[in-house]
Amino acid sequence: MAEDRPGIDDSFFYDPDKAPGFLISRTAMRLRLGLRRVFAENDMDVTPEQWGVLLCLWREEGLTQSELADRTVKDRTTITRILDLLEKKGLAERRKDASDRRTFRIHLTEAGKRSREVLFPLVRGYAEKIYADLLETEFAALQVIMAKINARLDELESDVVAP
């Protein structure tokens, strides 16, 4: 791979200032920390992880815990903890599935639905500041690159054979 691409050497894989994995991880962590700060500064008792779950529920209520875990790329233990906290805060609730009593469907409470009115503008304002220097073409290129990386990750995961 590196042989056919000029300019790609070992630093592409191992240098934290050049390796895409390190850069993506560092950027994601900084985005989460910044969003946490924005929520705290605006007296919103929501974490970026809880925001991700709420965002999924605003798009489609009634998801199962497994579906939420898949969509937010969280393990089942973490999604359970997030849902416990959202329930405690009165933003979401688990309801038994009508056709399968072992399954719970997650729904927003009225407070959870209303929280969108405050959280959306906060996230948009934060994102506008972060991406202010990106041209539309750069933003589109970033989306294409991330989609390619995720598609390859999907392929690699599907190649893994369970023991």
PDB file of C-alpha atoms in Angstrom:
ATOM      1  CA  MET A   1       0.000   0.000   0.000  1.00  0.00           C
ATOM      2  CA  ALA A   2       2.556   2.588   1.087  1.00  0.00           C
ATOM      3  CA  GLU A   3       4.823   1.609  -1.832  1.00  0.00           C
ATOM      4  CA  ASP A   4       2.331   2.829  -4.450  1.00  0.00           C
ATOM      5  CA  ARG A   5       1.744   6.184  -2.801  1.00  0.00           C
ATOM      6  CA  PRO A   6       4.540   8.733  -2.887  1.00  0.00           C
ATOM      7  CA  GLY A   7       5.093  10.505   0.406  1.00  0.00           C
ATOM      8  CA  ILE A   8       3.688   7.708   2.573  1.00  0.00           C
ATOM      9  CA  ASP A   9       6.315   6.292   4.868  1.00  0.00           C
ATOM     10  CA  ASP A  10       6.336   4.764   8.353  1.00  0.00           C
ATOM     11  CA  SER A  11       5.387   8.114   9.910  1.00  0.00           C
ATOM     12  CA  PHE A  12       1.968   7.683   8.229  1.00  0.00           C
ATOM     13  CA  PHE A  13       1.426   4.688  10.509  1.00  0.00           C
ATOM     14  CA  TYR A  14       3.352   5.508  13.668  1.00  0.00           C
ATOM     15  CA  ASP A  15       3.783   9.280  14.059  1.00  0.00           C
ATOM     16  CA  PRO A  16       1.002  10.785  16.233  1.00  0.00           C
ATOM     17  CA  ASP A  17       1.280  14.037  14.262  1.00  0.00           C
ATOM     18  CA  LYS A  18       0.776  12.325  10.883  1.00  0.00           C
ATOM     19  CA  ALA A  19      -0.953   8.974  11.366  1.00  0.00           C
ATOM     20  CA  PRO A  20      -4.653   9.251  10.472  1.00  0.00           C
ATOM     21  CA  GLY A  21      -5.743   6.996  13.340  1.00  0.00           C
ATOM     22  CA  PHE A  22      -4.010   9.218  15.885  1.00  0.00           C
ATOM     23  CA  LEU A  23      -5.294  12.392  14.233  1.00  0.00           C
ATOM     24  CA  ILE A  24      -8.879  11.132  14.088  1.00  0.00           C
ATOM     25  CA  SER A  25      -8.776   9.913  17.682  1.00  0.00           C
ATOM     26  CA  ARG A  26      -7.283  13.152  19.006  1.00  0.00           C
ATOM     27  CA  THR A  27      -9.776  15.256  17.047  1.00  0.00           C
ATOM     28  CA  ALA A  28     -12.734  13.150  18.230  1.00  0.00           C
ATOM     29  CA  MET A  29     -11.614  13.475  21.851  1.00  0.00           C
ATOM     30  CA  ARG A  30     -11.198  17.230  21.546  1.00  0.00           C
ATOM     31  CA  LEU A  31     -14.623  17.541  19.890  1.00  0.00           C
ATOM     32  CA  ARG A  32     -16.217  15.622  22.785  1.00  0.00           C
ATOM     33  CA  LEU A  33     -14.403  17.685  25.421  1.00  0.00           C
ATOM     34  CA  GLY A  34     -15.412  20.919  23.710  1.00  0.00           C
ATOM     35  CA  LEU A  35     -19.040  19.847  23.410  1.00  0.00           C
ATOM     36  CA  ARG A  36     -19.053  18.819  27.074  1.00  0.00           C
ATOM     37  CA  ARG A  37     -17.790  22.323  27.928  1.00  0.00           C
ATOM     38  CA  VAL A  38     -20.487  23.981  25.773  1.00  0.00           C
ATOM     39  CA  PHE A  39     -23.212  21.963  27.504  1.00  0.00           C
ATOM     40  CA  ALA A  40     -21.813  22.757  30.966  1.00  0.00           C
ATOM     41  CA  GLU A  41     -21.456  26.482  30.205  1.00  0.00           C
ATOM     42  CA  ASN A  42     -25.130  26.514  29.243  1.00  0.00           C
ATOM     43  CA  ASP A  43     -26.278  24.556  32.312  1.00  0.00           C
ATOM     44  CA  MET A  44     -27.259  21.533  30.240  1.00  0.00           C
ATOM     45  CA  ASP A  45     -26.789  18.339  32.212  1.00  0.00           C
ATOM     46  CA  VAL A  46     -26.055  16.239  29.125  1.00  0.00           C
ATOM     47  CA  THR A  47     -22.818  14.596  27.998  1.00  0.00           C
ATOM     48  CA  PRO A  48     -21.717  14.227  24.370  1.00  0.00           C
ATOM     49  CA  GLU A  49     -22.422  10.493  24.657  1.00  0.00           C
ATOM     50  CA  GLN A  50     -25.968  11.201  25.886  1.00  0.00           C
ATOM     51  CA  TRP A  51     -26.344  13.775  23.099  1.00  0.00           C
ATOM     52  CA  GLY A  52     -25.540  11.038  20.550  1.00  0.00           C
ATOM     53  CA  VAL A  53     -28.270   8.795  21.957  1.00  0.00           C
ATOM     54  CA  LEU A  54     -30.777  11.658  22.093  1.00  0.00           C
ATOM     55  CA  LEU A  55     -29.932  12.549  18.506  1.00  0.00           C
ATOM     56  CA  CYS A  56     -30.725   8.988  17.400  1.00  0.00           C
ATOM     57  CA  LEU A  57     -34.026   9.073  19.312  1.00  0.00           C
ATOM     58  CA  TRP A  58     -35.032  12.437  17.846  1.00  0.00           C
ATOM     59  CA  ARG A  59     -34.576  10.877  14.423  1.00  0.00           C
ATOM     60  CA  GLU A  60     -36.328   7.611  15.293  1.00  0.00           C
ATOM     61  CA  GLU A  61     -38.025   6.793  18.561  1.00  0.00           C
ATOM     62  CA  GLY A  62     -38.689   3.272  19.727  1.00  0.00           C
ATOM     63  CA  LEU A  63     -35.265   1.844  18.965  1.00  0.00           C
ATOM     64  CA  THR A  64     -34.032  -1.086  21.017  1.00  0.00           C
ATOM     65  CA  GLN A  65     -30.944  -0.809  23.203  1.00  0.00           C
ATOM     66  CA  SER A  66     -29.060  -2.964  20.678  1.00  0.00           C
ATOM     67  CA  GLU A  67     -30.046  -0.688  17.801  1.00  0.00           C
ATOM     68  CA  LEU A  68     -28.931   2.357  19.783  1.00  0.00           C
ATOM     69  CA  ALA A  69     -25.640   0.650  20.634  1.00  0.00           C
ATOM     70  CA  ASP A  70     -25.019  -0.081  16.942  1.00  0.00           C
ATOM     71  CA  ARG A  71     -25.927   3.425  15.777  1.00  0.00           C
ATOM     72  CA  THR A  72     -23.795   5.157  18.400  1.00  0.00           C
ATOM     73  CA  VAL A  73     -20.938   2.622  18.195  1.00  0.00           C
ATOM     74  CA  LYS A  74     -21.179   1.894  21.918  1.00  0.00           C
ATOM     75  CA  ASP A  75     -21.014  -1.471  23.628  1.00  0.00           C
ATOM     76  CA  ARG A  76     -24.130  -2.762  25.369  1.00  0.00           C
ATOM     77  CA  THR A  77     -22.823  -2.001  28.863  1.00  0.00           C
ATOM     78  CA  THR A  78     -22.103   1.620  27.946  1.00  0.00           C
ATOM     79  CA  ILE A  79     -25.479   2.121  26.247  1.00  0.00           C
ATOM     80  CA  THR A  80     -27.224   0.697  29.332  1.00  0.00           C
ATOM     81  CA  ARG A  81     -25.357   3.180  31.544  1.00  0.00           C
ATOM     82  CA  ILE A  82     -26.225   6.092  29.229  1.00  0.00           C
ATOM     83  CA  LEU A  83     -29.903   5.086  29.170  1.00  0.00           C
ATOM     84  CA  ASP A  84     -29.959   4.734  32.967  1.00  0.00           C
ATOM     85  CA  LEU A  85     -28.714   8.322  33.230  1.00  0.00           C
ATOM     86  CA  LEU A  86     -31.144   9.646  30.612  1.00  0.00           C
ATOM     87  CA  GLU A  87     -34.002   7.980  32.499  1.00  0.00           C
ATOM     88  CA  LYS A  88     -32.786   9.417  35.802  1.00  0.00           C
ATOM     89  CA  LYS A  89     -32.722  12.884  34.181  1.00  0.00           C
ATOM     90  CA  GLY A  90     -36.249  12.355  32.865  1.00  0.00           C
ATOM     91  CA  LEU A  91     -35.239  12.617  29.198  1.00  0.00           C
ATOM     92  CA  ALA A  92     -35.907   9.051  28.016  1.00  0.00           C
ATOM     93  CA  GLU A  93     -37.737   5.944  29.116  1.00  0.00           C
ATOM     94  CA  ARG A  94     -37.675   2.238  28.396  1.00  0.00           C
ATOM     95  CA  ARG A  95     -40.942   0.619  27.381  1.00  0.00           C
ATOM     96  CA  LYS A  96     -41.551  -3.100  26.930  1.00  0.00           C
ATOM     97  CA  ASP A  97     -41.914  -4.162  23.324  1.00  0.00           C
ATOM     98  CA  ALA A  98     -45.511  -5.184  22.623  1.00  0.00           C
ATOM     99  CA  SER A  99     -44.484  -8.301  20.693  1.00  0.00           C
ATOM    100  CA  ASP A 100     -41.423  -9.360  22.746  1.00  0.00           C
ATOM    101  CA  ARG A 101     -41.521  -8.867  26.505  1.00  0.00           C
ATOM    102  CA  ARG A 102     -37.752  -9.405  26.764  1.00  0.00           C
ATOM    103  CA  THR A 103     -37.070  -6.364  24.566  1.00  0.00           C
ATOM    104  CA  PHE A 104     -37.309  -2.738  25.596  1.00  0.00           C
ATOM    105  CA  ARG A 105     -37.931   0.122  23.200  1.00  0.00           C
ATOM    106  CA  ILE A 106     -36.485   3.521  24.056  1.00  0.00           C
ATOM    107  CA  HIS A 107     -38.684   6.602  23.857  1.00  0.00           C
ATOM    108  CA  LEU A 108     -38.180  10.257  24.644  1.00  0.00           C
ATOM    109  CA  THR A 109     -40.146  11.843  27.437  1.00  0.00           C
ATOM    110  CA  GLU A 110     -41.741  15.235  26.885  1.00  0.00           C
ATOM    111  CA  ALA A 111     -38.682  16.799  28.561  1.00  0.00           C
ATOM    112  CA  GLY A 112     -36.455  14.812  26.204  1.00  0.00           C
ATOM    113  CA  LYS A 113     -38.380  16.092  23.197  1.00  0.00           C
ATOM    114  CA  ARG A 114     -38.197  19.684  24.471  1.00  0.00           C
ATOM    115  CA  SER A 115     -34.451  19.466  25.197  1.00  0.00           C
ATOM    116  CA  ARG A 116     -33.897  19.447  21.441  1.00  0.00           C
ATOM    117  CA  GLU A 117     -34.915  23.110  21.302  1.00  0.00           C
ATOM    118  CA  VAL A 118     -31.958  24.012  23.525  1.00  0.00           C
ATOM    119  CA  LEU A 119     -29.385  21.415  22.497  1.00  0.00           C
ATOM    120  CA  PHE A 120     -29.642  21.812  18.706  1.00  0.00           C
ATOM    121  CA  PRO A 121     -28.686  25.509  18.698  1.00  0.00           C
ATOM    122  CA  LEU A 122     -25.813  24.846  21.133  1.00  0.00           C
ATOM    123  CA  VAL A 123     -24.380  22.078  18.959  1.00  0.00           C
ATOM    124  CA  ARG A 124     -24.877  24.071  15.776  1.00  0.00           C
ATOM    125  CA  GLY A 125     -23.129  27.111  17.259  1.00  0.00           C
ATOM    126  CA  TYR A 126     -20.228  24.965  18.425  1.00  0.00           C
ATOM    127  CA  ALA A 127     -19.949  23.209  15.052  1.00  0.00           C
ATOM    128  CA  GLU A 128     -20.055  26.503  13.145  1.00  0.00           C
ATOM    129  CA  LYS A 129     -17.068  27.726  15.158  1.00  0.00           C
ATOM    130  CA  ILE A 130     -15.110  24.509  14.663  1.00  0.00           C
ATOM    131  CA  TYR A 131     -15.715  24.214  10.930  1.00  0.00           C
ATOM    132  CA  ALA A 132     -15.558  27.952  10.173  1.00  0.00           C
ATOM    133  CA  ASP A 133     -12.277  27.625   8.255  1.00  0.00           C
ATOM    134  CA  LEU A 134     -13.404  24.714   6.066  1.00  0.00           C
ATOM    135  CA  LEU A 135     -14.536  25.471   2.569  1.00  0.00           C
ATOM    136  CA  GLU A 136     -17.634  23.644   1.365  1.00  0.00           C
ATOM    137  CA  THR A 137     -15.452  21.511  -0.924  1.00  0.00           C
ATOM    138  CA  GLU A 138     -13.128  20.622   1.979  1.00  0.00           C
ATOM    139  CA  PHE A 139     -16.050  19.647   4.162  1.00  0.00           C
ATOM    140  CA  ALA A 140     -17.447  17.497   1.343  1.00  0.00           C
ATOM    141  CA  ALA A 141     -14.005  15.897   0.832  1.00  0.00           C
ATOM    142  CA  LEU A 142     -13.779  15.152   4.556  1.00  0.00           C
ATOM    143  CA  GLN A 143     -17.169  13.444   4.415  1.00  0.00           C
ATOM    144  CA  VAL A 144     -16.077  11.353   1.414  1.00  0.00           C
ATOM    145  CA  ILE A 145     -12.805  10.352   3.108  1.00  0.00           C
ATOM    146  CA  MET A 146     -14.543   9.385   6.349  1.00  0.00           C
ATOM    147  CA  ALA A 147     -17.147   7.388   4.388  1.00  0.00           C
ATOM    148  CA  LYS A 148     -14.371   5.494   2.571  1.00  0.00           C
ATOM    149  CA  ILE A 149     -12.601   4.701   5.844  1.00  0.00           C
ATOM    150  CA  ASN A 150     -15.856   3.542   7.446  1.00  0.00           C
ATOM    151  CA  ALA A 151     -16.742   1.405   4.427  1.00  0.00           C
ATOM    152  CA  ARG A 152     -13.350  -0.305   4.648  1.00  0.00           C
ATOM    153  CA  LEU A 153     -13.821  -0.812   8.398  1.00  0.00           C
ATOM    154  CA  ASP A 154     -17.213  -2.399   7.659  1.00  0.00           C
ATOM    155  CA  GLU A 155     -15.547  -4.738   5.154  1.00  0.00           C
ATOM    156  CA  LEU A 156     -12.828  -5.707   7.605  1.00  0.00           C
ATOM    157  CA  GLU A 157     -15.380  -6.347  10.357  1.00  0.00           C
ATOM    158  CA  SER A 158     -17.454  -8.540   8.063  1.00  0.00           C
ATOM    159  CA  ASP A 159     -14.302 -10.548   7.222  1.00  0.00           C
ATOM    160  CA  VAL A 160     -13.745 -11.386  10.883  1.00  0.00           C
ATOM    161  CA  VAL A 161     -15.015 -14.869  11.630  1.00  0.00           C
ATOM    162  CA  ALA A 162     -16.473 -15.357  15.097  1.00  0.00           C
ATOM    163  CA  PRO A 163     -14.784 -18.141  17.089  1.00  0.00           C
TER     164      PRO A 163
END
